[in-house]
mmCIF file of C-alpha atoms and ligand atoms in Angstrom:
data_model
loop_
_atom_site.group_PDB
_atom_site.id
_atom_site.type_symbol
_atom_site.label_atom_id
_atom_site.label_comp_id
_atom_site.label_asym_id
_atom_site.label_seq_id
_atom_site.Cartn_x
_atom_site.Cartn_y
_atom_site.Cartn_z
ATOM 1 C CA UNK A 27 124.091 88.488 140.477
ATOM 2 C CA UNK A 28 120.387 89.463 140.372
ATOM 3 C CA UNK A 29 118.193 86.392 140.338
ATOM 4 C CA UNK A 30 115.808 85.744 137.480
ATOM 5 C CA UNK A 31 112.360 85.838 139.025
ATOM 6 C CA UNK A 32 109.053 85.207 137.311
ATOM 7 C CA UNK A 33 108.309 88.923 137.702
ATOM 8 C CA UNK A 34 111.504 90.075 135.981
ATOM 9 C CA UNK A 35 110.865 87.837 132.988
ATOM 10 C CA UNK A 36 109.042 89.353 130.018
ATOM 11 C CA UNK A 37 107.562 92.314 131.912
ATOM 12 C CA UNK A 38 108.373 95.401 129.890
ATOM 13 C CA UNK A 39 111.734 93.850 129.215
ATOM 14 C CA UNK A 40 112.108 95.988 126.097
ATOM 15 C CA UNK A 41 112.573 99.062 128.281
ATOM 16 C CA UNK A 42 116.187 98.749 129.443
ATOM 17 C CA UNK A 43 117.925 101.561 131.270
ATOM 18 C CA UNK A 44 119.188 104.325 129.037
ATOM 19 C CA UNK A 45 116.564 104.140 126.317
ATOM 20 C CA UNK A 46 114.474 107.168 125.309
ATOM 21 C CA UNK A 47 111.274 106.042 126.930
ATOM 22 C CA UNK A 48 109.595 109.347 126.122
ATOM 23 C CA UNK A 49 110.015 108.963 122.354
ATOM 24 C CA UNK A 50 106.566 108.593 120.727
ATOM 25 C CA UNK A 51 107.854 105.612 118.736
ATOM 26 C CA UNK A 52 109.366 103.816 121.688
ATOM 27 C CA UNK A 53 108.072 100.244 121.950
ATOM 28 C CA UNK A 54 105.605 100.902 119.116
ATOM 29 C CA UNK A 55 104.272 98.182 116.820
ATOM 30 C CA UNK A 56 104.230 99.075 113.122
ATOM 31 C CA UNK A 57 101.180 97.304 111.746
ATOM 32 C CA UNK A 58 99.481 99.629 109.262
ATOM 33 C CA UNK A 59 100.201 102.957 107.602
ATOM 34 C CA UNK A 60 96.922 104.182 109.069
ATOM 35 C CA UNK A 61 98.768 104.751 112.349
ATOM 36 C CA UNK A 62 100.927 107.577 110.932
ATOM 37 C CA UNK A 63 100.266 111.265 110.458
ATOM 38 C CA UNK A 64 102.299 113.694 108.347
ATOM 39 C CA UNK A 65 104.271 115.030 111.260
ATOM 40 C CA UNK A 66 105.438 111.532 112.172
ATOM 41 C CA UNK A 67 106.333 110.811 108.554
ATOM 42 C CA UNK A 68 108.448 113.957 108.387
ATOM 43 C CA UNK A 69 110.243 112.831 111.531
ATOM 44 C CA UNK A 70 110.835 109.291 110.208
ATOM 45 C CA UNK A 71 112.240 110.704 106.963
ATOM 46 C CA UNK A 72 114.563 113.050 108.862
ATOM 47 C CA UNK A 73 115.923 110.152 110.885
ATOM 48 C CA UNK A 74 116.232 108.008 107.728
ATOM 49 C CA UNK A 75 118.119 110.809 106.024
ATOM 50 C CA UNK A 76 120.508 110.994 108.970
ATOM 51 C CA UNK A 77 120.990 107.230 108.755
ATOM 52 C CA UNK A 78 121.888 107.643 105.077
ATOM 53 C CA UNK A 79 124.483 110.269 105.946
ATOM 54 C CA UNK A 80 125.935 108.156 108.734
ATOM 55 C CA UNK A 81 126.241 105.137 106.446
ATOM 56 C CA UNK A 82 127.963 107.326 103.841
ATOM 57 C CA UNK A 83 130.374 108.640 106.455
ATOM 58 C CA UNK A 84 131.104 105.639 108.650
ATOM 59 C CA UNK A 85 129.329 102.599 107.173
ATOM 60 C CA UNK A 86 128.114 101.233 110.473
ATOM 61 C CA UNK A 87 127.942 102.409 114.088
ATOM 62 C CA UNK A 88 126.898 101.110 117.466
ATOM 63 C CA UNK A 89 123.514 102.718 118.133
ATOM 64 C CA UNK A 90 121.791 99.348 118.656
ATOM 65 C CA UNK A 91 124.748 97.432 120.061
ATOM 66 C CA UNK A 92 123.470 94.550 122.147
ATOM 67 C CA UNK A 93 119.971 94.642 120.618
ATOM 68 C CA UNK A 94 118.572 91.635 118.793
ATOM 69 C CA UNK A 95 116.092 91.511 115.942
ATOM 70 C CA UNK A 96 114.112 88.362 115.082
ATOM 71 C CA UNK A 97 113.316 88.230 111.362
ATOM 72 C CA UNK A 98 110.351 85.851 111.030
ATOM 73 C CA UNK A 99 109.299 85.219 107.443
ATOM 74 C CA UNK A 100 106.491 82.797 106.521
ATOM 75 C CA UNK A 101 106.590 84.017 102.897
ATOM 76 C CA UNK A 102 109.588 84.481 100.588
ATOM 77 C CA UNK A 103 111.606 87.670 100.765
ATOM 78 C CA UNK A 104 114.853 89.005 99.397
ATOM 79 C CA UNK A 105 114.831 92.781 99.928
ATOM 80 C CA UNK A 106 112.735 93.140 103.070
ATOM 81 C CA UNK A 107 114.493 90.418 104.988
ATOM 82 C CA UNK A 108 118.022 91.364 103.960
ATOM 83 C CA UNK A 109 117.444 95.090 104.377
ATOM 84 C CA UNK A 110 116.321 94.506 107.962
ATOM 85 C CA UNK A 111 119.413 92.386 108.534
ATOM 86 C CA UNK A 112 121.713 95.002 107.066
ATOM 87 C CA UNK A 113 119.878 97.787 108.943
ATOM 88 C CA UNK A 114 120.311 95.970 112.257
ATOM 89 C CA UNK A 115 123.936 95.075 111.600
ATOM 90 C CA UNK A 116 124.851 98.586 110.439
ATOM 91 C CA UNK A 117 123.501 99.794 113.776
ATOM 92 C CA UNK A 118 125.663 97.315 115.665
ATOM 93 C CA UNK A 119 122.853 94.913 116.574
ATOM 94 C CA UNK A 120 122.336 91.301 115.614
ATOM 95 C CA UNK A 121 119.688 89.156 113.985
ATOM 96 C CA UNK A 122 117.928 85.825 114.538
ATOM 97 C CA UNK A 123 117.067 84.909 110.956
ATOM 98 C CA UNK A 124 114.027 82.671 110.424
ATOM 99 C CA UNK A 125 113.654 83.040 106.706
ATOM 100 C CA UNK A 126 112.308 79.597 106.158
ATOM 101 C CA UNK A 127 109.737 78.562 108.718
ATOM 102 C CA UNK A 128 109.786 75.005 107.384
ATOM 103 C CA UNK A 129 112.955 74.566 109.466
ATOM 104 C CA UNK A 130 111.264 75.925 112.603
ATOM 105 C CA UNK A 131 108.656 74.527 115.002
ATOM 106 C CA UNK A 132 105.960 75.988 112.730
ATOM 107 C CA UNK A 133 106.104 72.669 110.856
ATOM 108 C CA UNK A 134 105.366 70.899 114.137
ATOM 109 C CA UNK A 135 102.112 72.845 114.303
ATOM 110 C CA UNK A 136 103.169 75.720 116.536
ATOM 111 C CA UNK A 137 100.720 78.634 116.493
ATOM 112 C CA UNK A 138 101.757 82.157 115.521
ATOM 113 C CA UNK A 139 101.178 83.537 119.056
ATOM 114 C CA UNK A 140 103.411 80.831 120.538
ATOM 115 C CA UNK A 141 106.158 81.389 117.965
ATOM 116 C CA UNK A 142 106.009 85.125 118.659
ATOM 117 C CA UNK A 143 106.138 84.629 122.428
ATOM 118 C CA UNK A 144 109.125 82.342 121.955
ATOM 119 C CA UNK A 145 111.056 84.804 119.826
ATOM 120 C CA UNK A 146 110.401 87.747 122.089
ATOM 121 C CA UNK A 147 112.063 85.845 124.886
ATOM 122 C CA UNK A 148 115.298 86.173 122.880
ATOM 123 C CA UNK A 149 114.883 89.300 120.768
ATOM 124 C CA UNK A 150 114.064 92.977 121.345
ATOM 125 C CA UNK A 151 111.988 93.476 118.197
ATOM 126 C CA UNK A 152 110.288 91.108 115.725
ATOM 127 C CA UNK A 153 109.816 91.662 111.994
ATOM 128 C CA UNK A 154 107.013 89.437 110.700
ATOM 129 C CA UNK A 155 105.900 88.467 107.206
ATOM 130 C CA UNK A 156 102.928 86.132 107.038
ATOM 131 C CA UNK A 157 100.403 85.102 104.343
ATOM 132 C CA UNK A 158 97.315 86.057 106.350
ATOM 133 C CA UNK A 159 95.772 89.510 106.535
ATOM 134 C CA UNK A 160 95.774 90.667 110.147
ATOM 135 C CA UNK A 161 98.604 88.351 111.255
ATOM 136 C CA UNK A 162 100.816 91.208 112.462
ATOM 137 C CA UNK A 163 97.978 92.708 114.470
ATOM 138 C CA UNK A 164 97.401 89.283 115.996
ATOM 139 C CA UNK A 165 101.103 88.915 116.803
ATOM 140 C CA UNK A 166 101.146 92.382 118.370
ATOM 141 C CA UNK A 167 98.242 91.413 120.587
ATOM 142 C CA UNK A 168 100.331 88.651 122.135
ATOM 143 C CA UNK A 169 103.761 90.299 122.075
ATOM 144 C CA UNK A 170 105.250 92.690 124.586
ATOM 145 C CA UNK A 171 108.084 93.603 122.230
ATOM 146 C CA UNK A 172 107.535 95.719 119.099
ATOM 147 C CA UNK A 173 106.175 93.875 116.048
ATOM 148 C CA UNK A 174 106.935 95.283 112.603
ATOM 149 C CA UNK A 175 104.624 94.144 109.807
ATOM 150 C CA UNK A 176 106.748 93.095 106.821
ATOM 151 C CA UNK A 177 103.671 92.130 104.769
ATOM 152 C CA UNK A 178 100.471 90.418 105.923
ATOM 153 C CA UNK A 179 99.127 88.584 102.895
ATOM 154 C CA UNK A 180 97.243 90.927 100.581
ATOM 155 C CA UNK A 181 96.730 93.358 103.470
ATOM 156 C CA UNK A 182 99.507 95.857 104.005
ATOM 157 C CA UNK A 183 103.262 96.321 103.783
ATOM 158 C CA UNK A 184 103.656 99.520 105.792
ATOM 159 C CA UNK A 185 107.435 99.798 105.841
ATOM 160 C CA UNK A 186 107.583 99.325 102.058
ATOM 161 C CA UNK A 187 105.175 102.254 101.743
ATOM 162 C CA UNK A 188 107.365 104.320 104.063
ATOM 163 C CA UNK A 189 110.398 103.603 101.933
ATOM 164 C CA UNK A 190 108.401 104.290 98.758
ATOM 165 C CA UNK A 191 107.325 107.669 100.069
ATOM 166 C CA UNK A 192 110.869 108.413 101.269
ATOM 167 C CA UNK A 193 112.109 107.581 97.762
ATOM 168 C CA UNK A 194 109.636 110.060 96.234
ATOM 169 C CA UNK A 195 110.593 112.730 98.762
ATOM 170 C CA UNK A 196 114.348 112.240 98.253
ATOM 171 C CA UNK A 197 114.190 111.942 94.455
ATOM 172 C CA UNK A 198 111.628 114.654 93.655
ATOM 173 C CA UNK A 199 112.035 116.855 96.734
ATOM 174 C CA UNK A 200 108.310 116.875 97.547
ATOM 175 C CA UNK A 201 105.131 114.799 97.633
ATOM 176 C CA UNK A 202 102.457 117.516 97.580
ATOM 177 C CA UNK A 203 101.317 118.461 94.104
ATOM 178 C CA UNK A 204 102.420 115.215 92.443
ATOM 179 C CA UNK A 205 100.480 112.916 90.131
ATOM 180 C CA UNK A 206 101.127 109.302 91.015
ATOM 181 C CA UNK A 207 100.093 106.466 88.726
ATOM 182 C CA UNK A 208 99.997 102.940 90.124
ATOM 183 C CA UNK A 209 99.929 100.180 87.582
ATOM 184 C CA UNK A 210 99.664 96.378 87.679
ATOM 185 C CA UNK A 211 98.044 94.080 90.215
ATOM 186 C CA UNK A 212 96.346 96.614 92.442
ATOM 187 C CA UNK A 213 93.973 94.034 93.896
ATOM 188 C CA UNK A 214 96.453 91.687 95.565
ATOM 189 C CA UNK A 215 99.494 94.009 95.692
ATOM 190 C CA UNK A 216 99.823 94.926 99.373
ATOM 191 C CA UNK A 217 102.486 97.560 98.723
ATOM 192 C CA UNK A 218 99.981 99.523 96.657
ATOM 193 C CA UNK A 219 97.365 99.269 99.406
ATOM 194 C CA UNK A 220 99.741 100.790 101.919
ATOM 195 C CA UNK A 221 101.193 103.390 99.558
ATOM 196 C CA UNK A 222 97.815 104.687 98.346
ATOM 197 C CA UNK A 223 96.698 105.126 101.962
ATOM 198 C CA UNK A 224 99.910 106.918 102.907
ATOM 199 C CA UNK A 225 99.740 109.207 99.878
ATOM 200 C CA UNK A 226 96.237 110.240 100.864
ATOM 201 C CA UNK A 227 97.832 112.295 103.665
ATOM 202 C CA UNK A 228 99.266 114.552 100.943
ATOM 203 C CA UNK A 229 97.844 116.763 98.266
ATOM 204 C CA UNK A 230 98.220 114.327 95.338
ATOM 205 C CA UNK A 231 96.302 113.004 92.335
ATOM 206 C CA UNK A 232 96.121 109.209 91.988
ATOM 207 C CA UNK A 233 95.611 107.163 88.837
ATOM 208 C CA UNK A 234 95.133 103.391 89.011
ATOM 209 C CA UNK A 235 95.913 101.411 85.858
ATOM 210 C CA UNK A 236 95.059 97.710 85.941
ATOM 211 C CA UNK A 237 93.093 94.996 84.182
ATOM 212 C CA UNK A 238 89.462 95.178 85.285
ATOM 213 C CA UNK A 239 89.714 92.176 87.584
ATOM 214 C CA UNK A 240 92.852 93.465 89.334
ATOM 215 C CA UNK A 241 91.422 96.816 90.461
ATOM 216 C CA UNK A 242 92.386 98.427 93.757
ATOM 217 C CA UNK A 243 89.875 97.286 96.430
ATOM 218 C CA UNK A 244 86.767 99.468 96.845
ATOM 219 C CA UNK A 245 87.453 99.750 100.574
ATOM 220 C CA UNK A 246 90.765 101.538 99.882
ATOM 221 C CA UNK A 247 89.231 103.770 97.197
ATOM 222 C CA UNK A 248 86.544 104.791 99.701
ATOM 223 C CA UNK A 249 89.100 105.623 102.387
ATOM 224 C CA UNK A 250 91.016 107.776 99.920
ATOM 225 C CA UNK A 251 87.891 109.469 98.586
ATOM 226 C CA UNK A 252 86.940 110.353 102.160
ATOM 227 C CA UNK A 253 90.176 112.373 102.356
ATOM 228 C CA UNK A 254 89.207 114.322 99.233
ATOM 229 C CA UNK A 255 92.008 112.927 97.057
ATOM 230 C CA UNK A 256 91.224 112.870 93.320
ATOM 231 C CA UNK A 257 91.556 109.318 91.984
ATOM 232 C CA UNK A 258 90.692 107.716 88.686
ATOM 233 C CA UNK A 259 90.668 104.156 87.450
ATOM 234 C CA UNK A 260 91.884 103.299 83.910
ATOM 235 C CA UNK A 261 92.866 100.212 81.956
ATOM 236 C CA UNK A 262 95.387 102.000 79.739
ATOM 237 C CA UNK A 263 98.482 103.914 80.834
ATOM 238 C CA UNK A 264 99.101 106.069 77.792
ATOM 239 C CA UNK A 265 96.496 108.766 78.383
ATOM 240 C CA UNK A 266 97.891 109.595 81.855
ATOM 241 C CA UNK A 267 101.592 108.869 81.347
ATOM 242 C CA UNK A 268 102.547 112.373 80.084
ATOM 243 C CA UNK A 269 101.227 114.020 83.270
ATOM 244 C CA UNK A 270 102.576 111.360 85.655
ATOM 245 C CA UNK A 271 105.345 112.335 88.119
ATOM 246 C CA UNK A 272 105.706 108.901 89.724
ATOM 247 C CA UNK A 273 104.895 105.681 87.890
ATOM 248 C CA UNK A 274 104.663 102.855 90.436
ATOM 249 C CA UNK A 275 104.543 99.433 88.778
ATOM 250 C CA UNK A 276 103.813 96.118 90.505
ATOM 251 C CA UNK A 277 103.902 92.489 89.426
ATOM 252 C CA UNK A 278 100.855 90.273 89.103
ATOM 253 C CA UNK A 279 100.837 88.431 92.466
ATOM 254 C CA UNK A 280 100.865 84.837 91.243
ATOM 255 C CA UNK A 281 100.695 83.346 94.763
ATOM 256 C CA UNK A 282 97.198 84.701 95.441
ATOM 257 C CA UNK A 283 95.499 83.408 92.277
ATOM 258 C CA UNK A 284 93.261 80.390 92.768
ATOM 259 C CA UNK A 285 93.062 79.793 89.029
ATOM 260 C CA UNK A 286 96.518 79.443 87.401
ATOM 261 C CA UNK A 287 94.958 80.071 83.968
ATOM 262 C CA UNK A 288 93.746 83.444 85.110
ATOM 263 C CA UNK A 289 97.250 84.338 86.289
ATOM 264 C CA UNK A 290 98.654 83.130 82.966
ATOM 265 C CA UNK A 291 96.191 85.342 81.089
ATOM 266 C CA UNK A 292 96.994 88.449 83.159
ATOM 267 C CA UNK A 293 100.692 88.161 83.933
ATOM 268 C CA UNK A 294 101.909 90.045 80.881
ATOM 269 C CA UNK A 295 99.155 92.690 80.900
ATOM 270 C CA UNK A 296 101.542 95.612 81.014
ATOM 271 C CA UNK A 297 105.174 96.161 80.214
ATOM 272 C CA UNK A 298 107.249 99.304 80.456
ATOM 273 C CA UNK A 299 109.778 99.520 77.626
ATOM 274 C CA UNK A 300 112.214 102.195 76.462
ATOM 275 C CA UNK A 301 109.492 103.195 73.979
ATOM 276 C CA UNK A 302 107.015 103.762 76.866
ATOM 277 C CA UNK A 303 109.598 105.950 78.594
ATOM 278 C CA UNK A 304 109.805 108.294 75.569
ATOM 279 C CA UNK A 305 106.236 109.410 76.403
ATOM 280 C CA UNK A 306 107.009 110.132 80.063
ATOM 281 C CA UNK A 307 108.179 113.384 81.666
ATOM 282 C CA UNK A 308 111.935 113.927 81.867
ATOM 283 C CA UNK A 309 111.662 114.275 85.654
ATOM 284 C CA UNK A 310 109.335 111.310 86.171
ATOM 285 C CA UNK A 311 110.544 108.480 88.393
ATOM 286 C CA UNK A 312 109.725 104.849 87.678
ATOM 287 C CA UNK A 313 109.335 102.760 90.829
ATOM 288 C CA UNK A 314 108.697 99.080 91.555
ATOM 289 C CA UNK A 315 108.684 97.311 94.952
ATOM 290 C CA UNK A 316 110.339 94.317 93.245
ATOM 291 C CA UNK A 317 110.670 91.554 92.316
ATOM 292 C CA UNK A 318 109.863 92.476 88.734
ATOM 293 C CA UNK A 319 108.851 89.644 86.489
ATOM 294 C CA UNK A 320 107.426 90.917 83.185
ATOM 295 C CA UNK A 321 106.527 94.483 83.982
ATOM 296 C CA UNK A 322 109.701 96.430 83.208
ATOM 297 C CA UNK A 323 112.003 95.562 80.359
ATOM 298 C CA UNK A 324 115.636 95.348 81.510
ATOM 299 C CA UNK A 325 116.571 97.824 78.775
ATOM 300 C CA UNK A 326 114.818 100.489 80.885
ATOM 301 C CA UNK A 327 117.306 100.006 83.752
ATOM 302 C CA UNK A 328 119.824 102.405 82.211
ATOM 303 C CA UNK A 329 117.287 105.227 82.077
ATOM 304 C CA UNK A 330 118.104 107.664 84.923
ATOM 305 C CA UNK A 331 114.373 107.822 85.694
ATOM 306 C CA UNK A 332 114.421 104.117 86.640
ATOM 307 C CA UNK A 333 114.472 104.521 90.431
ATOM 308 C CA UNK A 334 113.745 100.922 91.511
ATOM 309 C CA UNK A 335 117.292 99.977 92.479
ATOM 310 C CA UNK A 336 117.764 103.246 94.366
ATOM 311 C CA UNK A 337 114.375 102.604 95.997
ATOM 312 C CA UNK A 338 115.763 99.404 97.565
ATOM 313 C CA UNK A 339 118.658 101.289 99.069
ATOM 314 C CA UNK A 340 116.353 103.925 100.575
ATOM 315 C CA UNK A 341 114.669 100.956 102.264
ATOM 316 C CA UNK A 342 117.750 100.228 104.319
ATOM 317 C CA UNK A 343 117.788 103.782 105.745
ATOM 318 C CA UNK A 344 114.076 103.702 106.527
ATOM 319 C CA UNK A 345 114.487 100.387 108.320
ATOM 320 C CA UNK A 346 117.504 101.653 110.257
ATOM 321 C CA UNK A 347 115.386 104.632 111.333
ATOM 322 C CA UNK A 348 112.412 102.482 112.346
ATOM 323 C CA UNK A 349 114.507 100.007 114.336
ATOM 324 C CA UNK A 350 116.292 102.819 116.147
ATOM 325 C CA UNK A 351 112.991 104.561 116.857
ATOM 326 C CA UNK A 352 110.997 101.594 118.185
ATOM 327 C CA UNK A 353 113.980 100.608 120.320
ATOM 328 C CA UNK A 354 114.108 104.112 121.804
ATOM 329 C CA UNK A 355 117.402 105.218 120.279
ATOM 330 C CA UNK A 356 116.199 107.956 117.938
HETATM 331 N N1 LIG B 410 108.141 92.564 97.659
HETATM 332 C C1 LIG B 410 106.813 93.122 97.686
HETATM 333 C C2 LIG B 410 105.945 92.406 98.691
HETATM 334 O O1 LIG B 410 106.435 91.591 99.471
HETATM 335 C C3 LIG B 410 106.192 93.197 96.326
HETATM 336 C C4 LIG B 410 105.945 91.893 95.632
HETATM 337 O O2 LIG B 410 106.215 90.819 96.162
HETATM 338 O O3 LIG B 410 105.459 91.984 94.503
HETATM 339 O O4 LIG B 410 104.759 92.651 98.740
#
């Protein structure tokens, strides 16, 4: 039996024999969409597509057998957390689920770096959702194992943006040449921040529809302008709906409002109904990162253009691809 020595503990211990150490994604943290270029996105989508086909054919397989994921969520989650669990389990791995940090040592005052260093002693990869912007970057600074940002406050949600883009690619067959309209809370909605940045790698036109005080941050608009992407801000959807190929709707992010009255006043600002859909292209897709609250009437769900439930499923394949890639198996 080899002895455990201080040197063998935690030093590059996510590089076990047999992994593809030359893969560009091996051991990588996924913190922001800014780290990706188009070539990498094409590769991720190819792997995700293969994952989809494998799940169709065999349901689950043992690519990540013996690997462990720690799911660490300091904010609520349904889709992100469970899609990572299903992704890991479909690949034969297992999960340490910390979906409610109030039952962990966080309530005893443990710092994020210490919690991360604890979990990486047991797991091969950590998925982190946290209310503070920059928390995943901070975690990555302390961790030797890959950290995947599952939402850092109003900052970014990079893997949601990857699955959003994969949805567009799979549903419409392309991204270049499309007009994408983002509507709702573009100020606090982190999925929009990541998606707009990712889309700026393509030849697209962006429209932002929101109440004036929920505009997309100037910093993001500047980044996108610097890439030469046409973008326009509006308060009303109707003038741009007929030319829209992808309508991406988000909820008003109640948890970030300091003034509950302001949230109350804005929460029902926009609603997509079957009547709205009559003005949209036949090939348009309607997306939403979910949860929806007021923004899309349930009567719209039967419209084939309503892609938000399919979008969730694409998320599982993207997360299978990312886990396999950062663990050196794809
Ligand atoms: N589920 C997404 C997120 O975590 C969108 C939302 O909550 O509105 O950011």
